[in-house]
Amino acid sequence: AQTVTQSQPEMSVQEAETVTLSCTYDTSENNYYLFWYKQPPSRQMILVIRQEAYKQQNATENRFSVNFQKAAKSFSLKISDSQLGDTAMYFCAFMKGTSYDKVIFGPGTSLSVIP
Amino acid sequence: GAGVSQSPSNKVTEKGKDVELRCDPISGHTALYWYRQSLGQGLEFLIYFQGNSAPDKSGLPSDRFSAERTGGSVSTLTIQRTQQEDSAVYLCASSLVAGHSYNEQFFGPGTRLTVL
Protein backbone atom coordinates (compact mmCIF):
# COMPACT_ATOMS: atom_id res chain seq x y z
CA ALA A 1 0.00 0.00 0.00
CA GLN A 2 1.09 3.53 -0.68
CA THR A 3 1.34 6.14 2.06
CA VAL A 4 2.06 9.86 2.02
CA THR A 5 3.42 11.73 5.03
CA GLN A 6 3.62 15.45 5.68
CA SER A 7 5.41 16.21 8.93
CA GLN A 8 4.59 19.91 9.13
CA PRO A 9 0.97 20.46 10.17
CA GLU A 10 1.35 24.26 10.08
CA MET A 11 3.82 26.71 8.61
CA SER A 12 4.03 30.43 8.14
CA VAL A 13 6.11 32.67 5.91
CA GLN A 14 6.52 36.39 5.42
CA GLU A 15 5.19 37.82 2.22
CA ALA A 16 7.81 37.78 -0.57
CA GLU A 17 9.92 35.19 1.25
CA THR A 18 10.53 31.55 0.26
CA VAL A 19 9.09 28.53 2.05
CA THR A 20 9.57 24.80 1.62
CA LEU A 21 6.94 22.21 2.48
CA SER A 22 8.10 18.65 3.11
CA CYS A 23 6.61 15.37 1.96
CA THR A 24 7.73 11.77 2.03
CA TYR A 25 5.99 8.78 0.58
CA ASP A 26 6.25 5.03 0.51
CA THR A 27 5.58 2.79 -2.45
CA SER A 28 6.86 -0.29 -4.18
CA GLU A 29 5.75 1.03 -7.56
CA ASN A 30 8.35 2.18 -10.04
CA ASN A 31 6.04 4.22 -12.22
CA TYR A 32 3.93 6.84 -10.49
CA TYR A 33 3.01 10.49 -10.24
CA LEU A 34 3.41 12.91 -7.37
CA PHE A 35 1.38 16.06 -6.87
CA TRP A 36 1.00 19.10 -4.72
CA TYR A 37 -2.56 20.35 -4.36
CA LYS A 38 -3.68 23.63 -2.84
CA GLN A 39 -6.97 23.98 -0.97
CA PRO A 40 -7.91 27.56 -0.02
CA PRO A 41 -10.77 28.28 2.40
CA SER A 42 -13.18 28.02 -0.54
CA ARG A 43 -12.57 24.22 -0.40
CA GLN A 44 -11.73 24.11 -4.11
CA MET A 45 -8.87 21.66 -4.62
CA ILE A 46 -6.38 23.06 -7.14
CA LEU A 47 -3.49 21.19 -8.71
CA VAL A 48 -0.30 23.20 -8.15
CA ILE A 49 2.35 20.99 -9.68
CA ARG A 50 2.91 17.46 -10.93
CA GLN A 51 6.01 15.27 -11.16
CA GLU A 52 6.37 12.05 -13.13
CA ALA A 53 8.58 9.58 -11.30
CA TYR A 54 10.46 8.59 -14.44
CA LYS A 55 11.61 12.18 -14.97
CA GLN A 56 14.80 13.19 -13.21
CA GLN A 57 14.27 16.87 -13.82
CA ASN A 58 12.36 18.65 -11.08
CA ALA A 59 9.05 20.17 -12.13
CA THR A 60 8.54 23.93 -11.96
CA GLU A 61 5.47 26.10 -12.40
CA ASN A 62 6.21 29.81 -12.10
CA ARG A 63 6.90 30.45 -8.38
CA PHE A 64 6.41 26.80 -7.46
CA SER A 65 9.10 24.14 -7.79
CA VAL A 66 9.73 20.72 -6.36
CA ASN A 67 12.74 18.82 -5.12
CA PHE A 68 12.10 15.21 -6.09
CA GLN A 69 14.45 12.67 -4.54
CA LYS A 70 13.27 9.30 -5.81
CA ALA A 71 15.70 7.12 -3.88
CA ALA A 72 14.84 8.90 -0.65
CA LYS A 73 11.13 8.98 -1.55
CA SER A 74 11.03 12.66 -0.81
CA PHE A 75 9.03 15.31 -2.64
CA SER A 76 9.22 18.85 -1.25
CA LEU A 77 7.50 21.97 -2.56
CA LYS A 78 9.26 25.33 -2.68
CA ILE A 79 7.20 28.48 -2.99
CA SER A 80 9.21 31.55 -3.95
CA ASP A 81 8.12 35.16 -3.52
CA SER A 82 5.21 34.08 -1.32
CA GLN A 83 1.98 35.98 -1.84
CA LEU A 84 -1.04 36.44 0.41
CA GLY A 85 -3.08 34.34 -2.00
CA ASP A 86 -0.81 31.38 -1.28
CA THR A 87 -2.42 31.03 2.15
CA ALA A 88 -4.09 27.60 2.03
CA MET A 89 -3.83 23.96 2.94
CA TYR A 90 -1.28 22.13 0.81
CA PHE A 91 -1.58 18.43 0.19
CA CYS A 92 1.11 16.17 -1.15
CA ALA A 93 -0.38 13.29 -3.13
CA PHE A 94 0.52 10.11 -5.01
CA MET A 95 -1.01 8.21 -7.89
CA LYS A 96 0.09 5.03 -9.62
CA GLY A 97 1.37 5.49 -13.13
CA THR A 98 -1.82 4.67 -14.98
CA SER A 99 -4.14 6.90 -16.97
CA TYR A 100 -6.66 6.86 -14.15
CA ASP A 101 -6.61 5.73 -10.55
CA LYS A 102 -7.32 6.98 -7.05
CA VAL A 103 -5.10 9.70 -5.64
CA ILE A 104 -3.64 9.09 -2.17
CA PHE A 105 -3.27 12.25 -0.14
CA GLY A 106 -1.10 13.24 2.77
CA PRO A 107 -2.62 14.91 5.85
CA GLY A 108 -1.79 18.41 4.65
CA THR A 109 0.21 21.44 5.73
CA SER A 110 -1.59 24.66 6.60
CA LEU A 111 0.43 27.56 5.19
CA SER A 112 -0.12 31.13 6.30
CA VAL A 113 1.49 34.00 4.42
CA ILE A 114 1.98 36.96 6.74
CA PRO A 115 1.88 40.50 5.35
CA GLY B 1 -17.16 24.86 -20.06
CA ALA B 2 -18.39 24.29 -16.55
CA GLY B 3 -16.29 22.51 -13.98
CA VAL B 4 -17.33 19.70 -11.68
CA SER B 5 -20.44 20.64 -9.74
CA GLN B 6 -21.80 19.13 -6.56
CA SER B 7 -25.07 19.49 -4.75
CA PRO B 8 -26.08 20.36 -2.19
CA SER B 9 -23.28 22.62 -1.05
CA ASN B 10 -24.18 21.98 2.56
CA LYS B 11 -26.38 19.34 4.13
CA VAL B 12 -27.44 19.08 7.75
CA THR B 13 -29.22 15.91 8.76
CA GLU B 14 -30.21 14.01 11.85
CA LYS B 15 -28.53 10.84 12.94
CA GLY B 16 -30.20 7.82 11.37
CA LYS B 17 -31.48 9.60 8.26
CA ASP B 18 -30.40 8.75 4.72
CA VAL B 19 -28.69 11.35 2.54
CA GLU B 20 -27.89 11.60 -1.16
CA LEU B 21 -25.02 13.64 -2.51
CA ARG B 22 -24.81 14.46 -6.19
CA CYS B 23 -21.87 15.02 -8.52
CA ASP B 24 -21.99 16.35 -12.07
CA PRO B 25 -18.63 15.73 -13.76
CA ILE B 26 -17.11 17.75 -16.55
CA SER B 27 -18.79 16.85 -19.82
CA GLY B 28 -16.91 14.07 -21.58
CA HIS B 29 -14.99 12.92 -18.52
CA THR B 30 -15.38 9.18 -18.21
CA ALA B 31 -13.67 8.69 -14.84
CA LEU B 32 -15.34 9.94 -11.65
CA TYR B 33 -14.00 9.78 -8.11
CA TRP B 34 -15.43 10.31 -4.63
CA TYR B 35 -13.26 11.38 -1.70
CA ARG B 36 -14.07 12.26 1.90
CA GLN B 37 -12.32 14.95 3.91
CA SER B 38 -12.92 14.82 7.63
CA LEU B 39 -12.24 17.90 9.74
CA GLY B 40 -8.55 18.75 9.66
CA GLN B 41 -7.70 15.65 7.67
CA GLY B 42 -6.46 14.89 4.20
CA LEU B 43 -8.64 13.36 1.57
CA GLU B 44 -9.66 9.74 1.86
CA PHE B 45 -10.55 7.83 -1.31
CA LEU B 46 -14.00 6.25 -1.34
CA ILE B 47 -14.82 4.91 -4.81
CA TYR B 48 -14.21 5.58 -8.47
CA PHE B 49 -16.12 4.93 -11.65
CA GLN B 50 -14.95 4.29 -15.16
CA GLY B 51 -18.11 4.85 -17.18
CA ASN B 52 -20.92 3.32 -15.17
CA SER B 53 -18.86 0.61 -13.54
CA ALA B 54 -16.92 0.90 -10.30
CA PRO B 55 -13.60 -0.98 -10.56
CA ASP B 56 -12.52 0.14 -7.10
CA LYS B 57 -14.91 0.40 -4.17
CA SER B 58 -12.23 -0.33 -1.62
CA GLY B 59 -12.54 2.99 0.17
CA LEU B 60 -16.19 2.77 1.13
CA PRO B 61 -16.07 2.67 4.94
CA SER B 62 -19.13 0.52 5.54
CA ASP B 63 -22.12 -1.04 3.81
CA ARG B 64 -24.12 2.07 4.69
CA PHE B 65 -22.24 3.81 1.87
CA SER B 66 -23.10 3.18 -1.76
CA ALA B 67 -22.68 5.02 -5.02
CA GLU B 68 -24.00 4.76 -8.51
CA ARG B 69 -23.42 6.42 -11.82
CA THR B 70 -25.90 6.42 -14.64
CA GLY B 71 -25.44 7.31 -18.28
CA GLY B 72 -21.73 7.69 -17.71
CA SER B 73 -22.33 11.12 -16.24
CA VAL B 74 -24.01 12.07 -12.96
CA SER B 75 -23.11 10.14 -9.83
CA THR B 76 -24.92 9.86 -6.52
CA LEU B 77 -23.30 8.92 -3.23
CA THR B 78 -25.83 7.60 -0.73
CA ILE B 79 -25.24 7.26 2.98
CA GLN B 80 -27.87 5.28 4.84
CA ARG B 81 -28.60 5.60 8.55
CA THR B 82 -26.11 8.43 8.93
CA GLN B 83 -23.86 8.56 11.98
CA GLN B 84 -22.07 11.52 13.51
CA GLU B 85 -18.73 10.19 12.30
CA ASP B 86 -20.01 10.57 8.74
CA SER B 87 -19.76 14.35 9.15
CA ALA B 88 -17.20 15.53 6.60
CA VAL B 89 -16.76 17.26 3.28
CA TYR B 90 -17.42 14.91 0.39
CA LEU B 91 -15.45 15.82 -2.73
CA CYS B 92 -16.01 14.58 -6.23
CA ALA B 93 -13.48 14.70 -9.06
CA SER B 94 -13.53 13.73 -12.70
CA SER B 95 -10.97 13.09 -15.41
CA LEU B 96 -10.68 12.14 -19.03
CA VAL B 97 -9.36 8.71 -19.74
CA ALA B 98 -7.33 9.08 -22.88
CA GLY B 99 -4.42 6.86 -23.75
CA HIS B 100 -2.02 5.69 -21.11
CA SER B 101 -0.69 8.97 -19.89
CA TYR B 102 -1.75 10.94 -16.87
CA ASN B 103 -5.13 12.64 -16.92
CA GLU B 104 -5.66 15.38 -14.37
CA GLN B 105 -8.45 15.00 -11.84
CA PHE B 106 -10.57 18.12 -11.56
CA PHE B 107 -12.32 18.59 -8.24
CA GLY B 108 -15.72 19.97 -7.39
CA PRO B 109 -16.36 22.35 -4.48
CA GLY B 110 -17.58 19.56 -2.22
CA THR B 111 -20.64 18.93 -0.08
CA ARG B 112 -20.27 19.63 3.63
CA LEU B 113 -22.32 17.04 5.51
CA THR B 114 -23.16 17.61 9.15
CA VAL B 115 -24.88 14.84 11.09
CA LEU B 116 -26.47 16.04 14.32
Coordinates of N, CA, C and O in Angstrom, one line a residue, chain B:
Chain B
G1 N -16.1 25.7 -20.6 CA -17.2 24.9 -20.1 C -17.2 24.8 -18.6 O -16.2 25.3 -17.9
A2 N -18.2 24.3 -18.0 CA -18.4 24.3 -16.6 C -17.4 23.3 -16.0 O -17.1 22.3 -16.6
G3 N -17.1 23.5 -14.7 CA -16.3 22.5 -14.0 C -17.2 21.5 -13.4 O -18.3 21.3 -13.7
V4 N -16.6 20.7 -12.4 CA -17.3 19.7 -11.7 C -18.3 20.4 -10.7 O -17.8 21.3 -10.0
S5 N -19.5 20.0 -10.7 CA -20.4 20.6 -9.7 C -21.0 19.6 -8.8 O -21.1 18.4 -9.2
Q6 N -21.3 20.0 -7.6 CA -21.8 19.1 -6.6 C -23.0 19.8 -5.9 O -23.0 21.0 -5.7
S7 N -23.9 19.0 -5.5 CA -25.1 19.5 -4.7 C -25.5 18.5 -3.7 O -25.4 17.3 -3.9
P8 N -26.1 19.0 -2.6 CA -26.1 20.4 -2.2 C -24.7 20.8 -1.7 O -23.8 20.0 -1.6
S9 N -24.5 22.1 -1.5 CA -23.3 22.6 -1.0 C -23.1 22.3 0.4 O -22.0 21.9 0.9
N10 N -24.2 22.3 1.2 CA -24.2 22.0 2.6 C -25.4 21.2 2.9 O -26.5 21.4 2.3
K11 N -25.3 20.2 3.8 CA -26.4 19.3 4.1 C -26.3 19.1 5.6 O -25.3 18.6 6.1
V12 N -27.4 19.4 6.3 CA -27.4 19.1 7.7 C -28.5 18.0 7.9 O -29.6 18.2 7.4
T13 N -28.2 17.0 8.6 CA -29.2 15.9 8.8 C -29.2 15.4 10.2 O -28.2 15.6 10.9
E14 N -30.2 14.6 10.5 CA -30.2 14.0 11.8 C -29.7 12.6 11.8 O -29.8 11.9 10.8
K15 N -29.0 12.2 12.8 CA -28.5 10.8 12.9 C -29.6 9.8 12.6 O -30.8 9.9 13.0
G16 N -29.3 8.9 11.8 CA -30.2 7.8 11.4 C -30.9 8.1 10.1 O -31.5 7.1 9.5
K17 N -30.8 9.3 9.6 CA -31.5 9.6 8.3 C -30.6 9.2 7.1 O -29.4 9.1 7.3
D18 N -31.2 9.0 5.9 CA -30.4 8.8 4.7 C -30.2 10.1 4.0 O -31.0 11.0 4.0
V19 N -29.0 10.2 3.3 CA -28.7 11.4 2.5 C -28.2 10.9 1.2 O -27.6 9.9 1.0
E20 N -28.4 11.8 0.2 CA -27.9 11.6 -1.2 C -27.1 12.8 -1.6 O -27.6 13.9 -1.5
L21 N -25.9 12.6 -2.0 CA -25.0 13.6 -2.5 C -24.8 13.4 -4.0 O -24.6 12.3 -4.5
R22 N -24.9 14.5 -4.7 CA -24.8 14.5 -6.2 C -23.5 15.1 -6.7 O -23.1 16.1 -6.2
C23 N -23.1 14.5 -7.8 CA -21.9 15.0 -8.5 C -22.1 15.0 -10.0 O -22.5 14.0 -10.6
D24 N -21.9 16.2 -10.6 CA -22.0 16.3 -12.1 C -20.6 16.6 -12.6 O -20.0 17.6 -12.4
P25 N -20.0 15.6 -13.3 CA -18.6 15.7 -13.8 C -18.6 16.7 -15.0 O -19.6 17.1 -15.5
I26 N -17.3 17.0 -15.3 CA -17.1 17.8 -16.5 C -17.6 16.9 -17.7 O -17.3 15.7 -17.8
S27 N -18.3 17.6 -18.7 CA -18.8 16.8 -19.8 C -17.7 16.1 -20.6 O -16.6 16.7 -20.9
G28 N -17.9 14.8 -20.8 CA -16.9 14.1 -21.6 C -15.9 13.3 -20.7 O -15.2 12.5 -21.2
H29 N -15.9 13.6 -19.4 CA -15.0 12.9 -18.5 C -15.6 11.6 -18.2 O -16.7 11.5 -17.6
T30 N -14.8 10.5 -18.4 CA -15.4 9.2 -18.2 C -15.0 8.6 -16.8 O -15.7 7.7 -16.4
A31 N -14.0 9.1 -16.2 CA -13.7 8.7 -14.8 C -14.2 9.7 -13.8 O -14.1 10.9 -14.0
L32 N -14.8 9.1 -12.7 CA -15.3 9.9 -11.7 C -14.9 9.3 -10.3 O -15.0 8.1 -10.1
Y33 N -14.6 10.2 -9.4 CA -14.0 9.8 -8.1 C -14.8 10.5 -7.0 O -15.1 11.6 -7.1
W34 N -14.9 9.7 -5.9 CA -15.4 10.3 -4.6 C -14.4 10.2 -3.5 O -13.7 9.1 -3.4
Y35 N -14.2 11.3 -2.8 CA -13.3 11.4 -1.7 C -14.0 12.0 -0.5 O -15.0 12.7 -0.7
R36 N -13.5 11.7 0.7 CA -14.1 12.3 1.9 C -13.0 13.0 2.7 O -11.8 12.5 2.8
Q37 N -13.3 14.2 3.2 CA -12.3 14.9 3.9 C -12.9 15.3 5.3 O -13.8 16.1 5.4
S38 N -12.5 14.6 6.3 CA -12.9 14.8 7.6 C -12.2 16.0 8.2 O -11.1 16.4 7.7
L39 N -12.8 16.6 9.2 CA -12.2 17.9 9.7 C -10.8 17.8 10.0 O -10.3 16.9 10.8
G40 N -10.0 18.7 9.4 CA -8.5 18.8 9.7 C -7.8 17.6 9.1 O -6.6 17.4 9.4
Q41 N -8.4 16.8 8.2 CA -7.7 15.6 7.7 C -7.5 15.8 6.2 O -8.0 16.7 5.5
G42 N -6.6 14.9 5.6 CA -6.5 14.9 4.2 C -7.6 14.2 3.6 O -8.6 13.8 4.2
L43 N -7.6 14.0 2.3 CA -8.6 13.4 1.6 C -8.5 11.8 1.6 O -7.4 11.3 1.4
E44 N -9.6 11.2 1.8 CA -9.7 9.7 1.9 C -10.5 9.2 0.7 O -11.6 9.6 0.5
F45 N -9.9 8.4 -0.1 CA -10.6 7.8 -1.3 C -11.7 6.9 -0.9 O -11.6 6.1 0.0
L46 N -12.8 7.1 -1.6 CA -14.0 6.3 -1.3 C -14.2 5.2 -2.5 O -14.3 4.0 -2.2
I47 N -14.4 5.8 -3.7 CA -14.8 4.9 -4.8 C -14.5 5.7 -6.1 O -14.5 6.9 -6.1
Y48 N -14.3 4.9 -7.2 CA -14.2 5.6 -8.5 C -14.9 4.8 -9.5 O -15.1 3.6 -9.4
F49 N -15.4 5.5 -10.5 CA -16.1 4.9 -11.7 C -15.3 5.2 -12.9 O -14.8 6.2 -13.1
Q50 N -15.4 4.1 -13.8 CA -15.0 4.3 -15.2 C -16.2 4.0 -16.0 O -16.7 2.8 -16.0
G51 N -16.8 5.0 -16.6 CA -18.1 4.9 -17.2 C -19.1 4.6 -16.1 O -19.1 5.3 -15.1
N52 N -19.9 3.6 -16.2 CA -20.9 3.3 -15.2 C -20.5 2.3 -14.2 O -21.2 1.9 -13.2
S53 N -19.3 1.7 -14.4 CA -18.9 0.6 -13.5 C -17.9 1.1 -12.5 O -17.2 2.1 -12.8
A54 N -17.8 0.5 -11.4 CA -16.9 0.9 -10.3 C -15.8 -0.1 -10.1 O -16.0 -1.1 -9.3
P55 N -14.7 0.0 -10.7 CA -13.6 -1.0 -10.6 C -13.0 -1.0 -9.2 O -12.4 -2.0 -8.8
D56 N -13.1 0.1 -8.4 CA -12.5 0.1 -7.1 C -13.5 0.8 -6.1 O -13.7 2.0 -6.1
K57 N -14.0 -0.1 -5.2 CA -14.9 0.4 -4.2 C -14.2 0.3 -2.8 O -14.9 0.3 -1.8
S58 N -12.9 0.1 -2.8 CA -12.2 -0.3 -1.6 C -12.3 0.7 -0.5 O -12.1 0.4 0.7
G59 N -12.6 2.0 -0.9 CA -12.5 3.0 0.2 C -13.8 3.2 0.9 O -13.9 3.9 1.9
L60 N -14.9 2.6 0.4 CA -16.2 2.8 1.1 C -16.1 2.2 2.6 O -15.7 1.1 2.8
P61 N -16.4 3.1 3.6 CA -16.1 2.7 4.9 C -17.0 1.6 5.5 O -16.6 1.0 6.5
S62 N -18.2 1.5 5.0 CA -19.1 0.5 5.5 C -20.2 0.3 4.5 O -20.3 1.0 3.5
D63 N -21.0 -0.7 4.8 CA -22.1 -1.0 3.8 C -23.2 0.0 3.9 O -24.2 -0.1 3.1
R64 N -23.1 1.0 4.7 CA -24.1 2.1 4.7 C -23.8 3.0 3.5 O -24.7 3.8 3.2
F65 N -22.6 2.9 3.0 CA -22.2 3.8 1.9 C -22.4 3.1 0.6 O -22.0 1.9 0.4
S66 N -23.0 3.7 -0.4 CA -23.1 3.2 -1.8 C -23.1 4.3 -2.8 O -23.3 5.5 -2.4
A67 N -22.7 4.0 -4.0 CA -22.7 5.0 -5.0 C -23.1 4.4 -6.3 O -22.9 3.2 -6.6
E68 N -23.7 5.2 -7.2 CA -24.0 4.8 -8.5 C -23.7 5.9 -9.5 O -23.7 7.1 -9.1
R69 N -23.6 5.5 -10.7 CA -23.4 6.4 -11.8 C -24.2 5.9 -13.0 O -24.1 4.8 -13.4
T70 N -25.0 6.8 -13.5 CA -25.9 6.4 -14.6 C -25.6 7.2 -15.9 O -25.2 8.4 -15.8
G71 N -25.7 6.6 -17.0 CA -25.4 7.3 -18.3 C -24.0 7.8 -18.4 O -23.8 8.7 -19.3
G72 N -23.1 7.3 -17.6 CA -21.7 7.7 -17.7 C -21.5 9.1 -17.3 O -20.5 9.7 -17.6
S73 N -22.5 9.7 -16.6 CA -22.3 11.1 -16.2 C -22.5 11.3 -14.7 O -21.6 11.1 -14.0
V74 N -23.7 11.7 -14.3 CA -24.0 12.1 -13.0 C -23.8 10.9 -12.0 O -24.1 9.7 -12.4
S75 N -23.3 11.2 -10.8 CA -23.1 10.1 -9.8 C -23.8 10.6 -8.5 O -23.8 11.8 -8.2
T76 N -24.3 9.6 -7.8 CA -24.9 9.9 -6.5 C -24.3 9.0 -5.5 O -24.1 7.8 -5.7
L77 N -23.8 9.6 -4.4 CA -23.3 8.9 -3.2 C -24.4 8.9 -2.2 O -24.9 10.0 -1.8
T78 N -24.8 7.7 -1.7 CA -25.8 7.6 -0.7 C -25.3 7.1 0.6 O -24.5 6.1 0.6
I79 N -25.6 7.7 1.6 CA -25.2 7.3 3.0 C -26.5 6.9 3.7 O -27.4 7.8 3.9
Q80 N -26.7 5.7 4.1 CA -27.9 5.3 4.8 C -27.6 5.3 6.4 O -26.5 5.1 6.8
R81 N -28.7 5.6 7.1 CA -28.6 5.6 8.6 C -27.4 6.4 9.0 O -26.5 5.8 9.7
T82 N -27.3 7.6 8.7 CA -26.1 8.4 8.9 C -25.7 8.4 10.4 O -26.6 8.4 11.3
Q83 N -24.4 8.5 10.6 CA -23.9 8.6 12.0 C -23.1 9.8 12.1 O -22.7 10.4 11.1
Q84 N -22.8 10.3 13.3 CA -22.1 11.5 13.5 C -20.7 11.5 12.9 O -20.2 12.5 12.4
E85 N -20.1 10.3 12.9 CA -18.7 10.2 12.3 C -18.7 10.3 10.8 O -17.7 10.4 10.2
D86 N -19.9 10.4 10.2 CA -20.0 10.6 8.7 C -19.9 12.1 8.4 O -19.7 12.4 7.2
S87 N -19.9 12.9 9.4 CA -19.8 14.4 9.1 C -18.4 14.6 8.5 O -17.4 14.2 9.1
A88 N -18.4 15.3 7.4 CA -17.2 15.5 6.6 C -17.6 16.3 5.4 O -18.7 16.6 5.1
V89 N -16.5 16.7 4.6 CA -16.8 17.3 3.3 C -16.5 16.1 2.3 O -15.5 15.5 2.3
Y90 N -17.5 16.0 1.4 CA -17.4 14.9 0.4 C -17.1 15.6 -1.0 O -17.8 16.4 -1.4
L91 N -15.9 15.2 -1.5 CA -15.5 15.8 -2.7 C -15.6 14.8 -3.9 O -15.3 13.6 -3.7
C92 N -15.9 15.4 -5.0 CA -16.0 14.6 -6.2 C -15.0 15.1 -7.2 O -14.7 16.3 -7.2
A93 N -14.4 14.3 -8.0 CA -13.5 14.7 -9.1 C -13.8 13.9 -10.3 O -14.3 12.8 -10.3
S94 N -13.4 14.5 -11.5 CA -13.5 13.7 -12.7 C -12.3 13.9 -13.6 O -11.5 14.9 -13.4
S95 N -12.1 13.0 -14.5 CA -11.0 13.1 -15.4 C -11.3 12.4 -16.7 O -12.1 11.5 -16.8
L96 N -10.6 12.9 -17.8 CA -10.7 12.1 -19.0 C -9.9 10.8 -18.9 O -9.1 10.7 -18.0
V97 N -10.2 9.9 -19.7 CA -9.4 8.7 -19.7 C -9.0 8.6 -21.2 O -9.7 8.2 -22.0
A98 N -7.8 9.1 -21.5 CA -7.3 9.1 -22.9 C -5.9 8.5 -22.9 O -5.0 9.1 -22.4
G99 N -5.7 7.4 -23.6 CA -4.4 6.9 -23.8 C -3.9 6.3 -22.4 O -4.7 6.0 -21.5
H100 N -2.6 6.3 -22.3 CA -2.0 5.7 -21.1 C -1.3 6.7 -20.3 O -0.6 6.4 -19.3
S101 N -1.4 8.0 -20.7 CA -0.7 9.0 -19.9 C -1.6 9.5 -18.8 O -2.8 9.3 -18.8
Y102 N -1.0 10.4 -18.0 CA -1.8 10.9 -16.9 C -2.9 11.8 -17.4 O -2.7 12.6 -18.3
N103 N -4.0 11.8 -16.7 CA -5.1 12.6 -16.9 C -5.5 13.3 -15.6 O -5.9 12.6 -14.6
E104 N -5.4 14.6 -15.6 CA -5.7 15.4 -14.4 C -7.1 15.2 -13.8 O -8.0 15.2 -14.6
Q105 N -7.2 15.0 -12.5 CA -8.4 15.0 -11.8 C -8.8 16.4 -11.5 O -8.1 17.1 -10.8
F106 N -10.0 16.8 -11.9 CA -10.6 18.1 -11.6 C -11.6 18.0 -10.5 O -12.5 17.1 -10.6
F107 N -11.5 18.8 -9.4 CA -12.3 18.6 -8.2 C -13.5 19.6 -8.2 O -13.4 20.7 -8.7
G108 N -14.6 19.1 -7.7 CA -15.7 20.0 -7.4 C -15.5 20.7 -6.1 O -14.5 20.4 -5.4
P109 N -16.5 21.6 -5.7 CA -16.4 22.3 -4.5 C -16.7 21.6 -3.2 O -16.5 22.1 -2.1
G110 N -17.3 20.4 -3.4 CA -17.6 19.6 -2.2 C -19.0 19.8 -1.6 O -19.6 20.9 -1.9
T111 N -19.4 18.8 -0.9 CA -20.6 18.9 -0.1 C -20.2 18.8 1.4 O -19.6 17.7 1.7
R112 N -20.6 19.8 2.2 CA -20.3 19.6 3.6 C -21.5 19.0 4.3 O -22.6 19.5 4.3
L113 N -21.3 17.8 4.8 CA -22.3 17.0 5.5 C -22.1 17.1 7.0 O -21.0 16.8 7.5
T114 N -23.2 17.5 7.7 CA -23.2 17.6 9.1 C -24.3 16.7 9.7 O -25.4 16.9 9.3
V115 N -23.9 15.8 10.5 CA -24.9 14.8 11.1 C -25.0 15.2 12.6 O -24.1 15.1 13.3
L116 N -26.2 15.6 12.9 CA -26.5 16.0 14.3 C -26.8 14.9 15.2 O -27.4 13.9 14.7

